[in-house]
Amino acid sequence: FSTTAPLELTKPQRYFRKWLKTRALQYRDPKEDGQPNYLLHPGLERLPDPHPNTDHPFPNNREFKSQPVLSEEARETIWNSVMIEGLPLKAVSARFSVDMRRVAAVVRMKEIEKRWEKSVSSHVDIGTPTAKTYAKAVMAMLPKANLADTEEPFEPINDIHISSHTQQQLFVPTPESRHFTRRDAAKAFGDHILPVDEKLRIPELLGFEEDIAAGVNPVEARGKFIKKAAMNEKKLAERTGMERRLKEDKITRVSNERFEFRIENINVDWSGAHGRGRGGIGWRYGAPHNDRRAGVVKIPTKV
Amino acid sequence: MVLKIRLARFGRTNAPFYNIVVAHARTARNSRPLEVLGTYDPIPKRDTYDDSGAPLHKDIKLDVARAQYWIGVGAQPSETARRLLSMVGIMEPKFPPKAPKAKTAEGK
């Protein structure tokens, strides 16, 4: 039998009361200079940096180094070069040292963005709502590249795939008088190996460099390069247009109130004499479904 | 009417896909036909990146010349098959579009 009153506070409650009397006193009143009075871990003295170093977005993970991203101005410059000035994609890619696929992606995204800004949304009088605040916040966390002439090149643009056939060491005896070119080197590695000249994404740059080496005026050489790139782009556009037209010729379009019926003209001979040819149209008779087969890709592999 | 141009249903549950086939009339629907003339996908699709034309379309593949031959030798199409063949002009549609009604007020 004890007359002492039982202890009603639990251990966390006791610790909290102790903290209130000691460390919590610095948070009782706001700071005199009006600065925020953040609750800090006992070990920490400094507050989180409001302007973090964008090279290392996660300061505790020094291995994570973010690659530079094109800034908003850089994207606008690229779009302007392609759509307003009308330069060929290859010329823009070479000028800014940005991969051609990235240039194309920038132009596509910018076009969508400008279309959204111009459009009138059905709900509101302004254009389609854009997430500009979010974009600004995300861009503030990343290292940016402005594509200025003084900066280092943004990325390599003419890298090629290195075939394993070309990684072997060859000793090909040739006469000294022979002019051994890249094409000869490719043929030495194998009959099916393409020379570098044909693997480059921007092969016109080879001609440009040859002109410079021959002593042609750089401005003139650049003009020649742009003209050649524009001509090749036009040829590619014509070829794509022809392919599209041939495909369209085979399709008959008939509309009713609800749908458009696209009837493509095919040839039953594509299925071959036995009816099982690869080019044959139609669901196969007697062929099993691959739905439950393991190791078969069942989703789209490209968009 | 021994030969028919009709639809053989394949695909999956609630997702049909038809083969347009020439087959003997009294064979099973999905048995191997004399010839597969094409396909008909009844599920309308959208153009993913193109908003300009019709919002929904249906894809049909058909060997028009071959279908015309079979009609010529007397194959009878089913109702849907006839509808599809009439779209390319091989046959007259069973339910032709109605002509607009003539004005009667002017006559008086």
XYZ file of C-alpha atoms in Angstrom:
411
model
C 0.000 0.000 0.000
C 1.502 3.377 -1.089
C 0.269 6.887 -0.591
C 2.445 8.266 -3.439
C 0.374 9.220 -6.427
C 1.222 7.048 -9.502
C 3.285 8.642 -12.322
C 0.662 9.615 -14.965
C 3.050 10.798 -17.712
C 4.554 8.309 -20.199
C 8.254 8.474 -21.138
C 7.725 10.423 -24.396
C 5.523 12.868 -22.560
C 8.216 13.422 -19.903
C 10.897 13.983 -22.563
C 8.651 16.427 -24.412
C 8.081 18.484 -21.242
C 11.834 18.578 -20.670
C 12.396 19.739 -24.278
C 9.799 22.448 -23.838
C 11.726 23.878 -20.954
C 15.133 23.822 -22.680
C 15.539 23.707 -26.478
C 12.015 24.845 -27.344
C 12.598 28.243 -25.760
C 14.368 29.473 -28.957
C 11.168 28.848 -30.944
C 8.771 30.505 -28.479
C 8.953 33.908 -30.081
C 9.626 34.956 -33.670
C 13.084 36.252 -34.625
C 13.673 39.981 -34.324
C 14.899 40.386 -37.931
C 11.768 38.705 -39.334
C 13.692 35.717 -40.728
C 11.991 32.282 -40.588
C 12.702 30.386 -37.393
C 12.993 26.809 -38.717
C 12.926 23.785 -36.430
C 16.408 22.344 -36.776
C 17.745 18.900 -35.981
C 20.043 19.128 -32.898
C 23.163 18.479 -35.029
C 22.378 21.001 -37.775
C 23.356 24.615 -37.510
C 22.592 25.929 -40.997
C 19.336 26.120 -42.940
C 18.829 24.405 -46.337
C 20.383 26.412 -49.157
C 17.672 28.446 -50.985
C 19.880 28.533 -54.147
C 21.190 25.002 -54.389
C 24.099 24.124 -56.629
C 22.339 22.754 -59.717
C 25.260 20.468 -60.569
C 24.398 18.287 -57.589
C 20.650 18.483 -57.024
C 20.894 16.005 -54.120
C 23.784 17.293 -51.938
C 24.094 14.063 -49.969
C 24.509 12.044 -53.179
C 27.708 13.373 -54.751
C 27.631 10.647 -57.430
C 24.434 12.062 -58.928
C 25.542 14.731 -61.396
C 22.759 16.051 -63.599
C 23.434 16.523 -67.327
C 22.777 20.026 -68.630
C 19.367 20.630 -70.129
C 18.461 23.093 -72.879
C 17.199 26.330 -71.332
C 13.934 27.964 -72.441
C 15.858 30.563 -74.465
C 17.916 27.843 -76.161
C 14.752 26.006 -77.192
C 13.245 29.191 -78.540
C 16.428 29.855 -80.535
C 16.353 26.375 -82.064
C 12.669 26.684 -82.964
C 13.277 30.084 -84.491
C 16.188 28.786 -86.591
C 14.104 25.931 -87.999
C 10.644 27.463 -88.408
C 11.233 31.197 -88.919
C 14.661 31.315 -90.565
C 13.985 28.048 -92.412
C 17.423 26.474 -91.916
C 17.646 22.727 -92.589
C 17.694 20.492 -89.482
C 21.266 19.379 -90.169
C 22.495 22.965 -90.299
C 20.800 23.832 -86.991
C 22.210 20.685 -85.424
C 25.744 21.507 -86.584
C 25.459 25.197 -85.646
C 24.423 24.583 -82.020
C 26.051 21.154 -81.580
C 22.702 19.622 -80.598
C 21.754 16.125 -81.801
C 19.357 16.160 -84.764
C 16.798 14.083 -82.910
C 16.832 16.576 -80.058
C 16.405 19.494 -82.474
C 13.415 17.731 -84.018
C 11.944 17.015 -80.581
C 12.404 20.648 -79.499
C 10.658 21.898 -82.648
C 7.762 19.470 -82.174
C 7.234 20.348 -78.512
C 7.513 24.069 -79.187
C 4.927 23.822 -81.962
C 2.501 22.114 -79.589
C 3.176 24.717 -76.921
C 2.521 27.596 -79.325
C -0.615 25.905 -80.609
C -1.871 25.574 -77.042
C -1.180 29.210 -76.343
C -3.054 30.271 -79.468
C -5.984 27.903 -79.040
C -9.178 28.837 -77.284
C -10.156 26.288 -74.680
C -13.839 25.363 -74.551
C -14.068 26.117 -70.815
C -12.150 29.347 -70.495
C -11.380 32.302 -72.738
C -7.603 31.852 -72.472
C -5.679 29.156 -74.342
C -5.164 25.595 -73.140
C -3.721 25.842 -69.584
C 0.042 25.304 -69.454
C 2.190 24.308 -66.487
C 4.627 27.209 -66.755
C 5.095 27.546 -62.973
C 5.930 23.862 -62.681
C 8.352 24.112 -65.600
C 10.064 27.105 -64.014
C 10.434 25.273 -60.712
C 11.883 22.160 -62.361
C 14.264 24.162 -64.561
C 15.564 25.960 -61.467
C 16.741 22.612 -60.112
C 18.676 21.601 -63.229
C 21.906 22.811 -64.815
C 21.039 24.664 -68.031
C 22.790 25.164 -71.353
C 22.100 28.404 -73.210
C 23.882 27.341 -76.448
C 25.990 30.499 -76.422
C 29.127 30.502 -78.579
C 31.338 30.855 -75.510
C 30.027 27.678 -73.872
C 31.447 24.258 -74.606
C 29.543 22.086 -77.175
C 26.246 20.818 -75.810
C 26.613 17.218 -77.023
C 28.383 15.181 -79.724
C 26.298 15.185 -82.907
C 28.132 12.864 -85.277
C 28.767 9.792 -83.141
C 28.392 6.460 -84.923
C 27.806 2.903 -83.778
C 31.069 0.960 -83.501
C 30.688 -2.505 -84.978
C 32.557 -5.308 -83.225
C 33.984 -6.267 -86.628
C 35.953 -3.020 -86.630
C 37.461 -3.576 -83.193
C 39.874 -6.239 -84.355
C 43.490 -5.432 -85.195
C 44.244 -5.870 -88.889
C 47.563 -5.706 -90.737
C 46.720 -5.060 -94.370
C 49.862 -4.725 -96.510
C 49.375 -1.877 -99.002
C 51.791 -0.148 -101.382
C 52.920 3.283 -100.231
C 51.624 4.903 -103.389
C 48.096 3.697 -102.698
C 45.586 6.308 -101.453
C 44.004 4.250 -98.657
C 40.639 5.784 -97.798
C 38.018 5.122 -95.124
C 36.084 3.067 -97.674
C 39.094 0.773 -98.175
C 39.433 0.402 -94.424
C 35.769 -0.605 -94.117
C 36.136 -3.146 -96.900
C 39.198 -4.579 -95.179
C 37.151 -5.273 -92.047
C 34.407 -6.999 -93.986
C 32.373 -6.861 -97.160
C 29.225 -5.839 -95.322
C 30.862 -3.081 -93.222
C 29.769 0.420 -94.183
C 32.397 3.158 -94.248
C 32.154 5.992 -91.722
C 31.136 8.356 -94.537
C 27.847 6.505 -94.877
C 27.216 5.998 -91.174
C 27.424 9.661 -90.169
C 24.221 11.402 -89.213
C 25.386 14.604 -90.958
C 27.612 13.427 -93.829
C 27.570 16.911 -95.397
C 29.930 18.026 -92.631
C 32.647 15.894 -94.252
C 32.459 18.063 -97.377
C 32.519 21.175 -95.194
C 35.690 20.051 -93.391
C 37.324 19.090 -96.700
C 36.575 22.574 -98.065
C 38.081 24.245 -95.006
C 41.177 22.059 -95.294
C 41.443 22.948 -98.994
C 41.499 26.611 -98.042
C 37.992 27.710 -99.028
C 36.646 30.799 -97.247
C 34.817 29.560 -94.100
C 31.722 31.668 -94.812
C 31.528 30.304 -98.358
C 32.112 26.746 -97.129
C 29.310 27.174 -94.563
C 26.998 28.470 -97.307
C 27.777 25.423 -99.448
C 27.121 23.093 -96.505
C 23.745 24.691 -95.773
C 22.734 24.525 -99.434
C 23.700 20.845 -99.663
C 21.847 20.025 -96.434
C 18.748 21.874 -97.679
C 18.849 19.999 -100.997
C 19.121 16.610 -99.264
C 16.287 17.541 -96.913
C 14.130 18.461 -99.909
C 14.925 15.108 -101.565
C 13.986 13.270 -98.382
C 10.727 15.234 -98.143
C 9.907 14.388 -101.762
C 10.601 10.697 -101.177
C 8.431 10.669 -98.042
C 5.682 12.520 -99.918
C 5.822 10.004 -102.773
C 5.590 7.057 -100.363
C 2.620 8.665 -98.635
C 0.889 9.340 -101.962
C 1.379 5.726 -103.110
C -0.075 4.487 -99.842
C -3.019 6.894 -100.123
C -3.782 5.782 -103.685
C -4.614 2.327 -102.384
C -7.131 3.584 -99.804
C -10.772 4.447 -100.543
C -12.400 6.652 -97.907
C -16.184 6.487 -97.434
C -17.904 8.440 -94.670
C -21.272 7.951 -93.078
C -22.694 10.032 -90.238
C -20.632 8.340 -87.569
C -17.434 6.938 -89.026
C -15.015 7.129 -91.899
C -14.427 3.740 -93.530
C -10.892 3.321 -94.906
C -10.831 0.485 -97.408
C -7.320 -0.500 -98.390
C -6.885 -2.403 -101.631
C -4.800 -5.541 -101.088
C -3.869 -8.601 -103.133
C -4.818 -12.138 -102.079
C -1.721 -13.474 -103.891
C 0.406 -12.080 -101.072
C -0.493 -15.133 -99.025
C 1.247 -17.348 -101.588
C 0.179 -20.583 -103.245
C -0.291 -22.401 -99.940
C -2.073 -19.478 -98.256
C 0.435 -19.220 -95.419
C 2.713 -16.503 -96.795
C 4.046 -13.835 -94.424
C 2.536 -10.998 -96.447
C -0.916 -12.560 -96.404
C -3.775 -10.500 -94.986
C -6.196 -11.890 -92.455
C -6.392 -13.863 -89.256
C -4.632 -17.192 -89.655
C -6.507 -20.509 -89.620
C -5.023 -23.141 -87.358
C -2.205 -20.950 -86.066
C -1.922 -20.809 -82.264
C -2.250 -17.551 -80.311
C 0.864 -16.146 -78.720
C -1.135 -14.509 -75.908
C 0.076 -16.844 -73.188
C 3.455 -17.629 -74.668
C 6.376 -16.687 -72.446
C 9.197 -14.528 -73.786
C 7.119 -12.920 -76.541
C 6.814 -9.144 -76.578
C 3.084 -8.338 -76.438
C 3.172 -4.546 -76.121
C 4.019 -1.860 -78.701
C 7.789 -1.493 -79.081
C 7.692 1.961 -80.659
C 5.332 4.874 -80.910
C -26.287 -19.923 -103.770
C -23.542 -22.332 -102.795
C -20.819 -19.724 -102.328
C -21.028 -16.848 -99.894
C -18.934 -13.796 -99.162
C -19.229 -13.391 -95.445
C -17.452 -12.435 -92.244
C -15.575 -14.972 -90.105
C -15.285 -13.755 -86.534
C -11.877 -13.906 -84.842
C -10.343 -11.580 -82.280
C -11.127 -11.899 -78.598
C -14.134 -11.655 -76.277
C -15.795 -8.245 -76.767
C -13.100 -7.347 -79.312
C -14.148 -8.884 -82.637
C -12.045 -8.923 -85.774
C -13.493 -10.279 -88.996
C -11.957 -11.993 -92.014
C -13.882 -11.257 -95.205
C -13.983 -14.702 -96.822
C -15.416 -16.606 -99.735
C -16.720 -19.937 -98.450
C -19.301 -22.623 -99.144
C -22.556 -21.555 -97.522
C -23.026 -24.604 -95.339
C -19.566 -24.711 -93.785
C -18.848 -23.547 -90.235
C -18.315 -19.837 -89.714
C -14.629 -20.064 -88.773
C -13.617 -23.052 -90.854
C -10.963 -22.675 -93.545
C -12.547 -20.865 -96.505
C -11.935 -20.995 -100.226
C -10.239 -17.596 -100.074
C -9.665 -14.771 -97.612
C -10.516 -11.551 -99.439
C -9.604 -9.179 -96.633
C -10.342 -8.086 -93.114
C -12.823 -5.865 -91.302
C -12.123 -4.334 -87.908
C -15.480 -3.144 -86.525
C -13.931 -1.289 -83.586
C -13.517 2.375 -84.587
C -10.073 3.869 -84.075
C -8.761 7.387 -83.646
C -5.861 8.990 -85.479
C -3.358 9.432 -82.674
C -1.597 12.558 -83.836
C -4.052 13.994 -86.348
C -7.098 15.978 -85.265
C -7.964 17.363 -88.680
C -10.103 14.677 -90.409
C -12.905 12.457 -89.142
C -12.535 11.692 -85.409
C -13.217 7.940 -85.738
C -12.439 5.554 -88.561
C -12.744 1.841 -89.293
C -9.993 -0.067 -91.080
C -10.962 -2.491 -93.846
C -8.650 -4.398 -96.180
C -10.142 -5.874 -99.322
C -8.977 -7.281 -102.640
C -11.490 -5.386 -104.754
C -10.736 -7.086 -108.048
C -10.959 -10.563 -106.547
C -14.200 -9.723 -104.728
C -15.625 -8.458 -108.013
C -14.709 -11.773 -109.664
C -16.467 -13.820 -106.998
C -19.581 -11.648 -107.231
C -19.423 -12.086 -110.973
C -19.505 -15.901 -110.695
C -22.418 -15.741 -108.297
C -21.186 -15.618 -104.701
C -23.851 -14.101 -102.422
C -22.627 -11.631 -99.816
C -24.025 -11.470 -96.299
C -25.610 -8.220 -95.095
C -22.458 -6.654 -93.657
C -20.326 -7.980 -96.486
C -22.744 -6.384 -98.942
C -22.497 -3.075 -97.074
C -18.697 -3.154 -97.306
C -18.711 -4.152 -100.977
C -21.142 -1.365 -101.787
C -18.721 1.160 -100.277
C -16.135 0.296 -102.932
C -18.764 0.170 -105.669
C -18.838 -3.549 -106.413
C -22.530 -3.852 -105.520
C -25.565 -1.680 -104.997
C -26.252 -1.073 -101.276
C -29.221 -2.945 -99.874
C -30.491 0.214 -98.178
C -29.587 3.048 -100.540
C -29.442 6.579 -99.105
C -32.844 8.281 -99.402
C -33.220 11.051 -102.003
C -34.287 14.411 -100.499
C -38.114 14.928 -100.550
C -39.352 17.066 -103.476
C -40.959 20.422 -102.573
C -44.774 20.208 -102.870
C -45.577 23.892 -102.236
C -44.232 24.986 -105.634
C -46.545 22.554 -107.506
C -49.712 24.397 -106.301
